């Protein structure tokens, strides 16, 4: 099974150097969404910064496969 | 599960708990019972003389399966095991963690059907006692019967604490709490604590136990590592600083009933 790495960026960056083996891209995308959800449940403040919260999913060759992004918008953006 | 028995011991030549000889044996089980319940020398000798067989199993082997009707009570002498239940879609939850000295199936003495799966986490050595022998023991020796009930009650108390942990603590506290618990439980049976041995679980197993994704477990371990609460040890992790781990976990050991013998 291929290994995927999940790099997290909020106010600070966290580089994942362990990774997780998952069946395919579809499973990795699902894992990224669930991971982001559980991060938010634990620490809602992760989104309370200019860039919001971003989880980059990278394959074993270091290529970005996709990203999950969560941010809040103030009313003036309407 | 009693099909491949490596060695049989009919109780001859077994000494009391002072004897350190012939591991794996019943001595660590006796230590576990004595950690929460007083037993006379005579009762202790009766436990050490129980007929039993010994069995080794590899990691992930099934010791009991949901739906089984068990005729034996396996006792974990070395290694770690866990109880797990799964949803139809394959989501797995580890619902209990068993350490050396733990009896794995007292409940089959009282209820007919095994209601969860029991698997080896690491390689394990088991002592297998036939249930009728155990039933005879608790029927004739009230202090042993009481110790068995106390053991079952403490496991239930640990289960309640796990419910709280999974339902209401964040990832950092949740993992810290598990590590504190495991450390103290090991010390109470005079085994090496997590400061002297690696946490026996991989990230996937921690994820299944704590209801988090493996990636979230990675992140949480890193956080604990960065503030010194846990420490890398080769490929494993160990306890770095129990006091900071206790603080992060908001850990109180009341539910482990560690002072039960004091009355």
Short mmCIF file of C-alpha atoms in Angstrom, two decimals:
data_model
loop_
_atom_site.label_atom_id
_atom_site.label_comp_id
_atom_site.label_asym_id
_atom_site.label_seq_id
_atom_site.Cartn_x
_atom_site.Cartn_y
_atom_site.Cartn_z
CA UNK A 1 0.00 0.00 0.00
CA UNK A 2 1.32 3.49 -0.78
CA UNK A 3 2.36 5.79 2.03
CA UNK A 4 0.89 9.27 2.33
CA UNK A 5 2.13 12.19 4.39
CA UNK A 6 -0.19 14.73 5.96
CA UNK A 7 1.41 18.14 6.47
CA UNK A 8 -0.60 20.51 8.61
CA UNK A 9 -0.47 24.30 8.33
CA UNK A 10 -2.30 26.59 10.72
CA UNK A 11 -0.62 29.48 12.51
CA UNK A 12 2.40 27.17 12.48
CA UNK A 13 3.50 24.37 10.17
CA UNK A 14 3.79 20.75 11.11
CA UNK A 15 5.70 18.41 8.85
CA UNK A 16 4.60 14.76 8.92
CA UNK A 17 7.68 12.58 8.55
CA UNK A 18 5.97 9.33 9.57
CA UNK A 19 3.05 9.06 7.17
CA UNK A 20 0.36 6.41 6.98
CA UNK A 21 -0.08 3.50 4.58
CA UNK A 22 -3.45 3.67 2.86
CA UNK A 23 -5.10 1.69 0.06
CA UNK A 24 -5.25 4.46 -2.56
CA UNK A 25 -5.78 8.18 -3.20
CA UNK A 26 -9.46 7.87 -2.40
CA UNK A 27 -8.69 6.45 1.06
CA UNK A 28 -6.04 9.14 1.60
CA UNK A 29 -8.53 11.89 0.73
CA UNK A 30 -11.01 10.42 3.17
CA UNK A 31 -8.36 10.15 5.87
CA UNK A 32 -7.38 13.79 5.30
CA UNK A 33 -10.97 14.97 5.69
CA UNK A 34 -11.53 12.90 8.84
CA UNK A 35 -8.21 14.05 10.28
CA UNK A 36 -9.07 17.69 9.62
CA UNK A 37 -12.46 17.15 11.24
CA UNK A 38 -10.98 15.61 14.37
CA UNK A 39 -8.36 18.36 14.58
CA UNK A 40 -11.10 20.98 14.49
CA UNK A 41 -13.19 19.20 17.06
CA UNK A 42 -10.21 19.27 19.40
CA UNK A 43 -8.86 22.69 18.64
CA UNK A 44 -11.37 25.05 16.97
CA UNK A 45 -8.82 27.85 17.34
CA UNK A 46 -6.68 26.26 14.62
CA UNK A 47 -8.83 28.13 12.11
CA UNK A 48 -8.62 31.47 13.93
CA UNK A 49 -5.77 32.90 11.93
CA UNK A 50 -5.33 34.60 8.57
CA UNK A 51 -4.57 31.48 6.59
CA UNK A 52 -7.05 29.14 8.28
CA UNK A 53 -6.20 25.46 8.50
CA UNK A 54 -4.73 23.52 5.60
CA UNK A 55 -3.80 19.84 5.40
CA UNK A 56 -1.59 18.96 2.43
CA UNK A 57 -1.52 15.31 1.42
CA UNK A 58 1.76 14.35 -0.21
CA UNK A 59 2.77 11.01 -1.73
CA UNK A 60 6.01 9.11 -1.18
CA UNK A 61 7.73 11.09 -3.97
CA UNK A 62 6.89 14.36 -2.28
CA UNK A 63 4.17 15.28 -4.81
CA UNK A 64 1.16 17.18 -3.52
CA UNK A 65 -1.92 15.02 -4.17
CA UNK A 66 -4.60 17.29 -2.72
CA UNK A 67 -5.34 19.57 0.19
CA UNK A 68 -8.16 20.09 2.66
CA UNK A 69 -8.70 23.73 3.59
CA UNK A 70 -10.89 25.23 6.28
CA UNK A 71 -11.27 28.92 6.97
CA UNK A 72 -13.82 31.38 8.29
CA UNK A 73 -14.98 34.51 6.50
CA UNK A 74 -16.07 37.74 8.16
CA UNK A 75 -19.22 39.48 6.98
CA UNK A 76 -17.24 42.18 5.16
CA UNK A 77 -16.21 39.53 2.62
CA UNK A 78 -19.80 39.06 1.58
CA UNK B 1 -8.46 -22.90 21.62
CA UNK B 2 -6.87 -25.53 23.83
CA UNK B 3 -5.82 -27.55 20.79
CA UNK B 4 -2.12 -26.72 20.69
CA UNK B 5 -0.84 -27.10 24.19
CA UNK B 6 2.90 -26.86 24.67
CA UNK B 7 3.29 -28.02 28.20
CA UNK B 8 0.98 -29.39 30.82
CA UNK B 9 1.38 -28.97 34.51
CA UNK B 10 -0.83 -30.84 36.88
CA UNK B 11 0.09 -28.83 39.87
CA UNK B 12 2.94 -30.98 41.05
CA UNK B 13 6.07 -29.17 42.07
CA UNK B 14 4.44 -25.76 41.97
CA UNK B 15 5.55 -23.51 44.76
CA UNK B 16 4.05 -20.44 46.29
CA UNK B 17 4.59 -16.98 44.93
CA UNK B 18 8.07 -16.76 46.46
CA UNK B 19 9.24 -19.07 43.72
CA UNK B 20 10.47 -17.09 40.73
CA UNK B 21 11.08 -20.27 38.76
CA UNK B 22 9.42 -21.63 35.64
CA UNK B 23 8.10 -18.57 33.83
CA UNK B 24 5.62 -18.20 32.30
CA UNK B 25 3.51 -19.32 35.19
CA UNK B 26 0.75 -18.37 37.53
CA UNK B 27 2.92 -16.17 39.76
CA UNK B 28 2.22 -12.93 37.91
CA UNK B 29 -1.50 -13.69 38.02
CA UNK B 30 -1.23 -14.16 41.75
CA UNK B 31 0.62 -10.83 42.01
CA UNK B 32 -2.20 -9.17 40.10
CA UNK B 33 -4.84 -10.54 42.50
CA UNK B 34 -2.71 -9.61 45.52
CA UNK B 35 -2.39 -6.05 44.19
CA UNK B 36 -6.06 -5.49 45.02
CA UNK B 37 -7.14 -8.31 47.35
CA UNK B 38 -5.61 -10.00 50.39
CA UNK B 39 -5.27 -13.81 50.18
CA UNK B 40 -4.04 -16.24 52.82
CA UNK B 41 -0.96 -18.38 52.21
CA UNK B 42 -3.27 -21.32 51.77
CA UNK B 43 -5.36 -19.57 49.11
CA UNK B 44 -2.19 -18.44 47.35
CA UNK B 45 -0.86 -21.98 47.32
CA UNK B 46 -4.16 -23.22 45.89
CA UNK B 47 -3.91 -20.74 43.00
CA UNK B 48 -0.31 -21.72 42.26
CA UNK B 49 -1.32 -25.39 42.23
CA UNK B 50 -4.13 -25.00 39.69
CA UNK B 51 -3.83 -27.43 36.79
CA UNK B 52 -2.94 -25.48 33.67
CA UNK B 53 -1.36 -25.61 30.28
CA UNK B 54 0.85 -23.03 28.60
CA UNK B 55 0.40 -21.58 25.15
CA UNK B 56 2.32 -19.10 23.03
CA UNK B 57 0.53 -17.00 20.39
CA UNK B 58 1.78 -14.57 17.76
CA UNK B 59 0.69 -10.91 17.46
CA UNK B 60 -2.86 -10.40 16.16
CA UNK B 61 -3.91 -14.02 16.87
CA UNK B 62 -7.44 -14.42 18.12
CA UNK B 63 -7.58 -15.73 21.68
CA UNK B 64 -11.40 -15.65 21.85
CA UNK B 65 -14.01 -14.70 19.30
CA UNK B 66 -17.35 -13.03 19.76
CA UNK B 67 -20.03 -15.72 19.88
CA UNK B 68 -17.69 -18.41 21.28
CA UNK B 69 -18.65 -20.47 24.24
CA UNK B 70 -15.45 -20.63 26.18
CA UNK B 71 -14.45 -23.58 28.35
CA UNK B 72 -11.22 -22.06 29.59
CA UNK B 73 -9.92 -18.96 31.30
CA UNK B 74 -6.69 -17.81 29.63
CA UNK B 75 -4.36 -15.79 31.84
CA UNK B 76 -1.90 -13.41 30.23
CA UNK B 77 1.62 -14.10 31.57
CA UNK B 78 3.71 -12.17 29.10
CA UNK B 79 2.85 -9.71 26.36
CA UNK B 80 -0.21 -7.57 25.78
CA UNK B 81 -3.72 -8.34 24.52
CA UNK B 82 -6.85 -6.35 23.79
CA UNK B 83 -10.60 -6.73 23.59
CA UNK B 84 -12.15 -5.31 20.44
CA UNK B 85 -15.51 -4.94 18.80
CA UNK B 86 -16.19 -4.02 15.19
CA UNK B 87 -18.99 -2.42 13.24
CA UNK B 88 -20.37 -4.07 10.12
CA UNK B 89 -18.42 -1.63 7.94
CA UNK B 90 -15.20 -2.77 9.59
CA UNK B 91 -14.65 0.12 12.00
CA UNK B 92 -12.77 -1.36 14.92
CA UNK B 93 -12.75 -0.13 18.50
CA UNK B 94 -10.32 -1.49 21.06
CA UNK B 95 -12.39 -1.58 24.24
CA UNK B 96 -9.89 -2.94 26.77
CA UNK B 97 -6.16 -3.43 27.06
CA UNK B 98 -4.84 -6.39 29.04
CA UNK B 99 -1.40 -6.57 30.60
CA UNK B 100 0.69 -9.41 32.07
CA UNK B 101 -1.08 -10.90 35.08
CA UNK B 102 -4.60 -10.19 33.80
CA UNK B 103 -7.11 -13.02 33.59
CA UNK B 104 -8.72 -12.69 30.17
CA UNK B 105 -12.07 -14.39 30.64
CA UNK B 106 -13.41 -14.52 34.17
CA UNK B 107 -16.78 -13.61 32.73
CA UNK B 108 -17.32 -16.97 31.02
CA UNK B 109 -17.69 -18.45 34.51
CA UNK B 110 -20.89 -16.44 34.85
CA UNK B 111 -22.24 -15.74 31.35
CA UNK B 112 -22.56 -18.20 28.47
CA UNK B 113 -21.39 -16.37 25.37
CA UNK B 114 -18.21 -14.43 24.65
CA UNK B 115 -19.43 -10.92 23.67
CA UNK B 116 -16.29 -9.45 22.07
CA UNK B 117 -13.09 -10.47 20.32
CA UNK B 118 -9.90 -10.95 22.25
CA UNK B 119 -6.64 -10.61 20.31
CA UNK B 120 -2.95 -10.72 21.03
CA UNK B 121 -1.42 -7.26 20.63
CA UNK B 122 2.16 -8.50 20.89
CA UNK B 123 3.41 -12.08 21.05
CA UNK B 124 1.83 -13.49 24.20
CA UNK B 125 2.35 -16.35 26.64
CA UNK B 126 -0.87 -17.62 28.12
CA UNK B 127 -1.59 -19.93 31.00
CA UNK B 128 -4.82 -21.78 30.28
CA UNK B 129 -6.99 -22.90 33.18
CA UNK B 130 -10.12 -25.01 32.57
CA UNK B 131 -13.22 -23.13 33.67
CA UNK B 132 -14.56 -26.01 35.82
CA UNK B 133 -11.30 -25.90 37.83
CA UNK B 134 -11.73 -22.18 38.33
CA UNK B 135 -15.40 -22.58 39.24
CA UNK B 136 -14.46 -25.19 41.85
CA UNK B 137 -11.89 -22.81 43.28
CA UNK B 138 -14.28 -19.87 43.68
CA UNK B 139 -17.00 -22.15 45.07
CA UNK B 140 -14.76 -23.46 47.86
CA UNK B 141 -12.60 -20.41 48.64
CA UNK B 142 -14.53 -17.22 49.44
CA UNK B 143 -11.48 -14.94 49.49
CA UNK B 144 -10.54 -16.05 45.96
CA UNK B 145 -14.15 -15.59 44.83
CA UNK B 146 -14.03 -12.09 46.24
CA UNK B 147 -10.72 -11.33 44.52
CA UNK B 148 -12.23 -12.44 41.20
CA UNK B 149 -15.18 -10.08 41.69
CA UNK B 150 -12.89 -7.19 42.66
CA UNK B 151 -10.87 -7.87 39.50
CA UNK B 152 -14.04 -7.77 37.36
CA UNK B 153 -15.21 -4.57 39.11
CA UNK B 154 -11.91 -2.81 38.50
CA UNK B 155 -12.04 -3.76 34.81
CA UNK B 156 -15.55 -2.25 34.68
CA UNK B 157 -14.26 0.90 36.37
CA UNK B 158 -11.48 1.18 33.79
CA UNK B 159 -14.14 0.82 31.08
CA UNK B 160 -16.09 3.76 32.55
CA UNK B 161 -12.95 5.90 32.60
CA UNK B 162 -12.32 5.00 28.95
CA UNK B 163 -15.85 6.15 28.07
CA UNK B 164 -15.08 9.50 29.66
CA UNK B 165 -11.71 9.61 27.94
CA UNK B 166 -13.15 8.93 24.47
CA UNK B 167 -16.23 11.05 24.90
CA UNK B 168 -14.90 14.17 26.56
CA UNK B 169 -11.11 14.52 26.45
CA UNK B 170 -9.16 16.04 23.58
CA UNK B 171 -6.52 14.08 21.72
CA UNK B 172 -3.61 15.28 23.84
CA UNK B 173 -5.28 14.47 27.16
CA UNK B 174 -6.71 11.25 25.78
CA UNK B 175 -3.35 9.81 24.76
CA UNK B 176 -1.67 11.12 27.92
CA UNK B 177 -4.35 9.50 30.04
CA UNK B 178 -3.92 6.11 28.38
CA UNK B 179 -0.15 6.23 28.89
CA UNK B 180 -0.51 7.16 32.58
CA UNK B 181 -2.99 4.34 33.14
CA UNK B 182 -0.86 1.74 31.41
CA UNK B 183 2.24 2.83 33.32
CA UNK B 184 0.58 2.55 36.75
CA UNK B 185 -1.14 -0.72 35.94
CA UNK B 186 2.21 -2.23 34.96
CA UNK B 187 3.89 -0.96 38.12
CA UNK B 188 1.11 -2.41 40.27
CA UNK B 189 1.91 -5.94 39.12
CA UNK B 190 5.61 -5.19 39.64
CA UNK B 191 6.26 -5.20 35.90
CA UNK B 192 8.45 -2.63 34.19
CA UNK B 193 6.67 0.68 33.61
CA UNK B 194 6.57 2.66 30.38
CA UNK B 195 9.71 4.51 31.45
CA UNK B 196 11.64 1.26 31.01
CA UNK B 197 9.85 -0.30 28.03
CA UNK B 198 8.28 0.92 24.79
CA UNK B 199 4.58 1.66 24.50
CA UNK B 200 3.44 -1.66 23.07
CA UNK B 201 1.03 -0.18 20.49
CA UNK B 202 1.59 1.05 16.96
CA UNK B 203 -0.07 4.23 15.73
CA UNK B 204 -2.92 2.32 14.03
CA UNK B 205 -3.67 0.45 17.26
CA UNK B 206 -3.56 3.66 19.29
CA UNK B 207 -5.95 5.14 16.73
CA UNK B 208 -8.37 2.22 17.14
CA UNK B 209 -8.15 2.51 20.91
CA UNK B 210 -8.50 6.28 21.18
CA UNK B 211 -11.01 6.81 18.37
CA UNK B 212 -8.65 9.07 16.41
CA UNK B 213 -7.14 8.80 12.95
CA UNK B 214 -3.54 7.50 12.72
CA UNK B 215 -2.43 10.91 11.43
CA UNK B 216 -3.93 12.60 14.45
CA UNK B 217 -2.08 10.11 16.68
CA UNK B 218 1.19 11.05 14.94
CA UNK B 219 0.58 14.72 15.52
CA UNK B 220 -0.33 14.13 19.16
CA UNK B 221 2.77 12.02 19.85
CA UNK B 222 4.90 14.78 18.32
CA UNK B 223 3.31 17.33 20.61
CA UNK B 224 3.96 15.15 23.67
CA UNK B 225 7.50 14.64 22.48
CA UNK B 226 8.10 18.36 22.01
CA UNK B 227 7.24 19.12 25.62
CA UNK B 228 9.17 16.16 26.98
CA UNK B 229 6.19 14.13 28.24
CA UNK B 230 7.18 11.23 26.01
CA UNK B 231 10.56 10.35 24.53
CA UNK B 232 11.59 8.53 21.37
CA UNK B 233 13.44 5.31 22.02
CA UNK B 234 14.63 3.85 18.72
CA UNK B 235 11.43 3.24 16.78
CA UNK B 236 9.29 3.17 19.90
CA UNK B 237 8.11 5.75 22.39
CA UNK B 238 8.49 5.73 26.15
CA UNK B 239 7.41 7.86 29.01
CA UNK B 240 9.52 10.99 29.32
CA UNK B 241 8.03 12.78 32.30
CA UNK B 242 5.17 11.20 34.22
CA UNK B 243 4.30 14.40 36.08
CA UNK B 244 3.74 16.46 32.94
CA UNK B 245 1.84 13.55 31.41
CA UNK B 246 -0.41 13.44 34.50
CA UNK B 247 -1.02 17.17 34.24
CA UNK B 248 -1.91 16.98 30.55
CA UNK B 249 -4.22 14.04 31.19
CA UNK B 250 -5.84 15.53 34.28
CA UNK B 251 -5.09 12.07 35.67
CA UNK B 252 -6.50 10.80 38.94
CA UNK B 253 -5.87 7.14 39.78
CA UNK B 254 -8.97 6.70 41.96
CA UNK B 255 -10.68 4.54 39.31
CA UNK B 256 -7.77 2.05 39.36
CA UNK B 257 -8.46 1.31 43.06
CA UNK B 258 -4.75 1.07 43.75
CA UNK B 259 -5.28 1.44 47.48
CA UNK B 260 -7.94 -1.26 47.70
CA UNK B 261 -5.95 -3.54 49.99
CA UNK B 262 -5.47 -0.79 52.54
CA UNK B 263 -9.21 -0.96 53.24
#
